[in-house]
């Protein structure tokens, strides 16, 4: 469903040999742990052995008289109920999590900040309160615990004399798992390569806010669609067919079942989803991963997440209304406002204010192209034979386009140059030249513009949607035109899919289809510039050091 961006250099597709040589050791990437030459790990192991501390005990549930509470629950229930200095021995509880800091006030008094799920609670460990622990044992045990360790504390709630909500430990802290390297909480972790090659450490230091926004976005999309009677489905990720978008696929092959037949990681689920509509499922959607063998930049990743839905007996206007409703509600749900502060799409830009509360702007693509480049009016921009003339227009305006030149690629470059930069606020782009949308119906009998829209926000495509072409004869003709582009060298064009055309002969109802780039929406709502911030483990180039 999503328009492929032709502004990236793509890697050549390579078939995987049947018995690939294992590269795991040779291609191992260096980590902070593997390059840490300090003796911390050995010293800690020696300390644990010396004081008889089991560093990796089997986990046991807390006793019933000390219920386990998270820091957020403790703050919500009691933080505002006590005066400074008041202790509540009757409010017994336990907490667990990672030590964020340890402060030694004296040999008999330690303060710990323990974090779980992004919230911290102070734990006060005083030899006076800890049962069955003499001075030397108390001191050696607490000095053995360091920032980064996973621990559990048993005690009661109260406040310090300075008013800090705290758990006052009545037993010594239980070590659940030690951290054998220093977490750079103070010095920070900002180097991109170090951050994403050590993602677990990056999350500890810089937080997981973008990933939590991602979870809320996915939940909101599902709730929005299911409230409107859509059914979530799953379609093949690995298939002998590839289609639904113009993009270079990843190619592999089966070791047994398919012989030498190539298999593809999907670039889009579109054709399968429309076949489900033919099969009588009028409203279907899929949230899932797509794979495109392309470069990596702030807006593109070879592995990414989309949501596509297909709605029988619907129009483009229905989809635009649903799009506004979904994004407006999503912004309100996640940011408590329909106004979002996002990072500018420009490399040197600052924060921008995105307003989802106002009606989305609209730009007629064909009219805007004619206005920006009046010489286009002398061309038939839907004629594949006009490629040389259109390429000359781009060359005269010093707009580059990678080879091979096709009408869709050249028009896409013009749109990216003249129209997309106008789309900081949510903007629907309508009336694309029909040749750019081989799976969409035409707006009129002349077949000059497509019944399609793209939604751009902050200069980036967020949604692509159209009224689906359901005439099998015309679909075959359009696939044939695409095949000519493929023959000319555009390997992003999918092969002719006769099986899909056969399915259309069983009657696809008038259907409107819609696709969203989930990663880009998450980046927008989380206020981050690069898609890798929204992905738990983004792909990284091999470490050649």
Coordinates of N, CA and C in Angstrom, one line a residue, residues 1 36 48 81 123 127 150 187 208 222 227 233 240 244 292 296 322 333 386 403 412 435 469 474 527 542:
X1 N 0.8 -1.2 0.0 CA 0.0 0.0 0.0 C 0.9 1.3 0.0
X36 N 35.0 -4.1 27.8 CA 35.3 -3.5 29.1 C 36.5 -4.4 29.8
X48 N 31.4 -11.8 46.2 CA 30.2 -12.6 46.5 C 30.6 -13.9 47.2
X81 N -0.1 11.1 51.9 CA -0.9 10.9 53.1 C -0.1 11.1 54.4
X123 N 14.7 3.4 49.3 CA 14.8 2.4 50.3 C 15.8 2.8 51.3
X127 N 21.0 -0.3 60.0 CA 21.3 -1.5 60.9 C 20.4 -1.6 62.1
X150 N 19.9 -6.0 40.5 CA 18.5 -6.2 40.7 C 18.3 -6.7 42.1
X187 N 27.7 9.6 33.2 CA 28.4 10.1 32.0 C 27.5 10.1 30.8
X208 N 12.9 4.3 27.9 CA 12.2 3.5 26.9 C 10.9 4.2 26.5
X222 N -5.7 -0.9 17.2 CA -6.5 -2.0 17.3 C -7.9 -1.7 17.9
X227 N -13.5 -1.4 17.2 CA -14.8 -0.7 17.5 C -15.6 -0.4 16.3
X233 N -6.4 -9.9 11.0 CA -6.0 -11.2 10.3 C -4.5 -11.2 10.2
X240 N 5.9 -17.3 -2.2 CA 6.5 -17.4 -3.5 C 6.1 -16.2 -4.4
X244 N 2.0 -5.7 -4.2 CA 1.3 -4.8 -3.3 C 2.0 -3.5 -3.1
X292 N 11.7 -4.5 3.1 CA 12.1 -4.0 1.8 C 13.6 -3.8 1.7
X296 N 19.0 2.6 4.6 CA 18.5 3.1 6.0 C 18.8 4.6 6.1
X322 N -12.0 8.8 8.5 CA -11.5 7.8 9.5 C -10.1 8.2 9.8
X333 N -5.1 10.9 23.0 CA -4.9 9.7 24.0 C -3.5 9.7 24.5
X386 N 6.4 9.2 -22.5 CA 6.8 10.6 -22.3 C 8.0 10.6 -21.3
X403 N 18.4 6.2 -11.8 CA 18.0 5.3 -12.9 C 17.5 4.0 -12.3
X412 N 7.3 11.0 -8.9 CA 7.6 10.9 -7.4 C 8.6 11.9 -7.0
X435 N -1.0 7.0 -13.5 CA 0.1 6.1 -13.8 C 0.9 5.7 -12.5
X469 N -8.9 -0.8 -7.3 CA -9.3 -1.2 -8.6 C -9.8 -2.6 -8.5
X474 N -8.8 -4.5 -16.5 CA -8.0 -3.3 -16.4 C -6.8 -3.6 -15.5
X527 N 8.2 12.3 19.6 CA 9.0 13.5 19.4 C 10.5 13.1 19.1
X542 N 27.2 -4.1 9.9 CA 28.2 -4.9 10.6 C 29.3 -4.1 11.2

